[in-house]
PDB file of C-alpha atoms in Angstrom:
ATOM      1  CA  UNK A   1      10.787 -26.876 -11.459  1.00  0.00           C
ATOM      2  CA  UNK A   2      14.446 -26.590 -11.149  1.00  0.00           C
ATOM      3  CA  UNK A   3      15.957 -24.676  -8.214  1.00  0.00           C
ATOM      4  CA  UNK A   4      17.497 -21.777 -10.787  1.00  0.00           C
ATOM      5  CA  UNK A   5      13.678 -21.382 -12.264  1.00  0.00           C
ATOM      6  CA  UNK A   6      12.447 -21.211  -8.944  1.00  0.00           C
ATOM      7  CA  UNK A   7      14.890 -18.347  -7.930  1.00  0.00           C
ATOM      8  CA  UNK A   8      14.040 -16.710 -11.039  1.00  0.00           C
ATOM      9  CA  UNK A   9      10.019 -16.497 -10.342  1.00  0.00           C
ATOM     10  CA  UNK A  10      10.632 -15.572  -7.231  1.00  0.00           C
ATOM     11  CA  UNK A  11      13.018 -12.960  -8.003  1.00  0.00           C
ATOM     12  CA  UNK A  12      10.419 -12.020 -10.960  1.00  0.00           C
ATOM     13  CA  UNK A  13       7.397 -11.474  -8.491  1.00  0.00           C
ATOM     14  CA  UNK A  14       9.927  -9.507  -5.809  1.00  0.00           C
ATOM     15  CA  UNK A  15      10.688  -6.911  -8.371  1.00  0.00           C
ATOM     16  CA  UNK A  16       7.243  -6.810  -9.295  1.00  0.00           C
ATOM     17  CA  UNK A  17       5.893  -6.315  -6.033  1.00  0.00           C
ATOM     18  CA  UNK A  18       8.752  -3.556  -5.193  1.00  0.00           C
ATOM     19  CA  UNK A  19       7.848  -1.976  -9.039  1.00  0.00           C
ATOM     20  CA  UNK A  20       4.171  -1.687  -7.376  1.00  0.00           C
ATOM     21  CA  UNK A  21       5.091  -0.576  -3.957  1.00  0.00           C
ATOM     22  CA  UNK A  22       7.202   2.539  -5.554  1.00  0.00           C
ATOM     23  CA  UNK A  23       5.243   3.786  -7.919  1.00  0.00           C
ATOM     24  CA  UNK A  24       1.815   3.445  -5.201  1.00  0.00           C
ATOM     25  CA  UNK A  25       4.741   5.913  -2.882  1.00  0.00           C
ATOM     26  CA  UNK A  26       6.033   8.226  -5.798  1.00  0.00           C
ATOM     27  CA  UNK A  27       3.844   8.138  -8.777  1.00  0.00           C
ATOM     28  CA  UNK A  28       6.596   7.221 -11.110  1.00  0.00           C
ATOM     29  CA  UNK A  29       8.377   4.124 -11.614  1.00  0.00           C
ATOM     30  CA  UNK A  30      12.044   3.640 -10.107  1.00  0.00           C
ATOM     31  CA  UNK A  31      14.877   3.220 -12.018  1.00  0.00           C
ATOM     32  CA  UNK A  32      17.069   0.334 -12.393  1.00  0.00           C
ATOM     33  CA  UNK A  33      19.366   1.167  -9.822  1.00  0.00           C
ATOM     34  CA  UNK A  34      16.417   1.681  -7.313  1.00  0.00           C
ATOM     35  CA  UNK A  35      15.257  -2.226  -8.178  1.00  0.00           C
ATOM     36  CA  UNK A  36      18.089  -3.336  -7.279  1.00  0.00           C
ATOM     37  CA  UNK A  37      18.267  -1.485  -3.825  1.00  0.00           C
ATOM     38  CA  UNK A  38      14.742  -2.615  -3.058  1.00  0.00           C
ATOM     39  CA  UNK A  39      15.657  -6.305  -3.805  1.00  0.00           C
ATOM     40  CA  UNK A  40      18.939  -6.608  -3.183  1.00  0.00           C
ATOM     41  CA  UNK A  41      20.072  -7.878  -6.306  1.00  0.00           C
ATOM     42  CA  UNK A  42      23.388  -6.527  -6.942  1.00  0.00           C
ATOM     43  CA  UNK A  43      23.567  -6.228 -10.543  1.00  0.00           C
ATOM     44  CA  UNK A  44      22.058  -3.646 -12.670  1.00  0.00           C
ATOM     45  CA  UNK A  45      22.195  -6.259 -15.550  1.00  0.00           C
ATOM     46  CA  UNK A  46      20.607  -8.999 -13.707  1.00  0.00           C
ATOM     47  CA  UNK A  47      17.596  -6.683 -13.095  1.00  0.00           C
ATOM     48  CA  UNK A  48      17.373  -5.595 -16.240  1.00  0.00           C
ATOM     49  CA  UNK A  49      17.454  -8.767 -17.658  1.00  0.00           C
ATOM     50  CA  UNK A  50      14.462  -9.946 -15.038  1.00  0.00           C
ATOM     51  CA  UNK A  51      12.606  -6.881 -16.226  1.00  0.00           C
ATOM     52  CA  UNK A  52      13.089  -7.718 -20.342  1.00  0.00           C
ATOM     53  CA  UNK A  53      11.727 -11.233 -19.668  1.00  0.00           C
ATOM     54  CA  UNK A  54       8.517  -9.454 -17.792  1.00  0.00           C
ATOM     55  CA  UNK A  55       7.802  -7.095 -20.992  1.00  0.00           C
ATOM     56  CA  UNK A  56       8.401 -10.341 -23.248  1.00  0.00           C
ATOM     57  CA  UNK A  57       6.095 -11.976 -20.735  1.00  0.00           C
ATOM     58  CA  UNK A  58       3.627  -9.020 -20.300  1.00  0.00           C
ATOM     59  CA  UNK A  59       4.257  -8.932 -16.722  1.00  0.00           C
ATOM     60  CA  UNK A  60       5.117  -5.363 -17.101  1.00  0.00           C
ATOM     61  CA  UNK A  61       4.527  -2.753 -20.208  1.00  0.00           C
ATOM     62  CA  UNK A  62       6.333   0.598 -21.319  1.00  0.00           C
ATOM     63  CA  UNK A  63       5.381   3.186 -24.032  1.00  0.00           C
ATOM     64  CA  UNK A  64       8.911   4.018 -24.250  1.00  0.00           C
ATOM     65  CA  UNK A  65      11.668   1.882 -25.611  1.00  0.00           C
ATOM     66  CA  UNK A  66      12.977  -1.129 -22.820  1.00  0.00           C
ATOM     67  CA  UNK A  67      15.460   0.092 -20.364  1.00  0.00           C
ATOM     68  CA  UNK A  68      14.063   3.528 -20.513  1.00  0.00           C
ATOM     69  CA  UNK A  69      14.233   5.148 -17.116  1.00  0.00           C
ATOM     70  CA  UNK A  70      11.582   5.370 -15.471  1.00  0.00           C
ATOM     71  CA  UNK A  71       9.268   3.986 -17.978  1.00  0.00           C
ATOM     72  CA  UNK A  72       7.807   1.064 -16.394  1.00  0.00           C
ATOM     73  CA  UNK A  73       4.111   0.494 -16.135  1.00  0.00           C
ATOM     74  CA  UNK A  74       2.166  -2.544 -14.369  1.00  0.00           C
ATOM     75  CA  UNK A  75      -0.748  -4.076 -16.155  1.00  0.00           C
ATOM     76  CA  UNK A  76      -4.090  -3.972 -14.318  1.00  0.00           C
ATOM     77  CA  UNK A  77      -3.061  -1.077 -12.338  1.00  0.00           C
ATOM     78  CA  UNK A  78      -3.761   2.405 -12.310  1.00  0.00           C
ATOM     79  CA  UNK A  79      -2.067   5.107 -10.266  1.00  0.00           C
ATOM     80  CA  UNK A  80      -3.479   8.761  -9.528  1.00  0.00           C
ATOM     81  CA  UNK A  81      -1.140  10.826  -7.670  1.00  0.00           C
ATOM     82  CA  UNK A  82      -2.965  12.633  -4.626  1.00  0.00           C
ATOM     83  CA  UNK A  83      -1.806  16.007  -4.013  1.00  0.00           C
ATOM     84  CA  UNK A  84      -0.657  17.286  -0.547  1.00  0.00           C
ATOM     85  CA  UNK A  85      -4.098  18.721  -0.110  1.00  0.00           C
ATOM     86  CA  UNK A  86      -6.270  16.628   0.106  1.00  0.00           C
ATOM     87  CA  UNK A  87      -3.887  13.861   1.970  1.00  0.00           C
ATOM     88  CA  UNK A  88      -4.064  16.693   4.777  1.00  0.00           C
ATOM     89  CA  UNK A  89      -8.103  17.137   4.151  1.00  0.00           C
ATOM     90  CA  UNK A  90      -8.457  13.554   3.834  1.00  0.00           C
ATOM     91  CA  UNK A  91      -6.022  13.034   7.276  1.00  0.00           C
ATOM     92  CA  UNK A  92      -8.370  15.374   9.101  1.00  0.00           C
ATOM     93  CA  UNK A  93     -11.210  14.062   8.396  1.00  0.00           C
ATOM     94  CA  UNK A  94     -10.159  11.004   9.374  1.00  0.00           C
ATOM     95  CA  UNK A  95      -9.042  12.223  13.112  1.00  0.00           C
ATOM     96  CA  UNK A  96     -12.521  14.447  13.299  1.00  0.00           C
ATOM     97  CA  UNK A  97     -14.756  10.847  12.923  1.00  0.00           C
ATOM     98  CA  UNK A  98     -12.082   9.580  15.663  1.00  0.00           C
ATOM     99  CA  UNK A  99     -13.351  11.906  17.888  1.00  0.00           C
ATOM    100  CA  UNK A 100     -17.119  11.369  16.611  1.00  0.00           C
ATOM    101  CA  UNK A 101     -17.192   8.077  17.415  1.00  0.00           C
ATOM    102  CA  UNK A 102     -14.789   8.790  20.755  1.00  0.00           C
ATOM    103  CA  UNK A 103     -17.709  11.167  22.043  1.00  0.00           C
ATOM    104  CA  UNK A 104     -20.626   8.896  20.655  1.00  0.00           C
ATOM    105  CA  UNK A 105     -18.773   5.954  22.886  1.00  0.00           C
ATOM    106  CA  UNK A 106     -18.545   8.018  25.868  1.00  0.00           C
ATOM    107  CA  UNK A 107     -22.063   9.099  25.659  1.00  0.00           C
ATOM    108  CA  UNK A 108     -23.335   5.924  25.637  1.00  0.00           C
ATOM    109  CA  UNK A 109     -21.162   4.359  28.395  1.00  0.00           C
ATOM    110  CA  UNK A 110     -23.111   6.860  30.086  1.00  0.00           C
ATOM    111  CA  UNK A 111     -26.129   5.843  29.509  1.00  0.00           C
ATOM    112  CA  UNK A 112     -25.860   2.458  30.256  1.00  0.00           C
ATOM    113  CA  UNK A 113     -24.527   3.412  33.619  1.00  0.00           C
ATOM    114  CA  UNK A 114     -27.589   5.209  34.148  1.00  0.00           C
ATOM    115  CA  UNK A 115     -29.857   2.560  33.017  1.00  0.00           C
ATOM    116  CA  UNK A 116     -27.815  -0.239  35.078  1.00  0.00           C
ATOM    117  CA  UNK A 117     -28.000   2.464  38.304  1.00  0.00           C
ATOM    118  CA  UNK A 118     -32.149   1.975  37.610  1.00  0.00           C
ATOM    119  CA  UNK A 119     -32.236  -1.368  37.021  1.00  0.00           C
ATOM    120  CA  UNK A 120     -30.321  -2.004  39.999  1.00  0.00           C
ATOM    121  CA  UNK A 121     -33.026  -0.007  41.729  1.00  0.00           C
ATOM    122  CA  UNK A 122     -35.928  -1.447  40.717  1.00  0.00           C
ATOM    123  CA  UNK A 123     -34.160  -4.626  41.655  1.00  0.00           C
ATOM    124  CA  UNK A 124     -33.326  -3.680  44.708  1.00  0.00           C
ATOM    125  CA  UNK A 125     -37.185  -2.431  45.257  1.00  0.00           C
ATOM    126  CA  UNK A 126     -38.978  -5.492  44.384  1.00  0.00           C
TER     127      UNK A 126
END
């Protein structure tokens, strides 16, 4: 593989994986512009080109006609945006099984102090 096709793939899978990465953070696909911030490519027409040979390629598909804004969708993936809600419910339930298994641990560090203080006596005793 030539040096220029090896730049390309790797530029290919880069915007992929930053096409991925945004829409997981904003539920919508970033523009052009954004692409080429998250990768720095400079050019807007580089990108675009990158992203034409991905819809040829089926790397990435749109409903709306290429170089639509925002249009962008990744095959195999499926994004559900999460409302505020139940990031916080979800958040707090998180921290209250923290401090489940915080108090579980604690409980039984004491009990096995208690059952090493007997053992220790019934060593001590024989």
């Amino acid at each position: 593989m030539s040096e220029q096709k090896g730049k390309s793939v790797k530029n290919k899978e880069l915007i992929k994986e930053k096409i991925i990465f945004y829409i997981k953070e904003h539920g919508y696909a970033p523009t052009v512009r954004e692409i080429c911030e998250m990768t720095n490519l400079k050019s807007t027409s580089s990108v675009q080109s990158y992203l034409c040979k991905m819809f040829e390629e089926g790397e990435l598909e749109t409903d709306a006609k290429i170089g639509a804004s925002r249009a962008i969708r990744v095959p195999g993936y499926k994004y559900v945006k999460v409302d505020q809600k139940m990031q916080e419910d979800n958040q707090e339930a998180s921290k209250d099984l923290q401090t489940d298994v915080t108090d579980q641990r604690v409980r039984l560090e004491d009990v096995m102090g208690v059952i090493t203080t007997e053992l220790e006596k019934l060593i001590i005793t024989q």
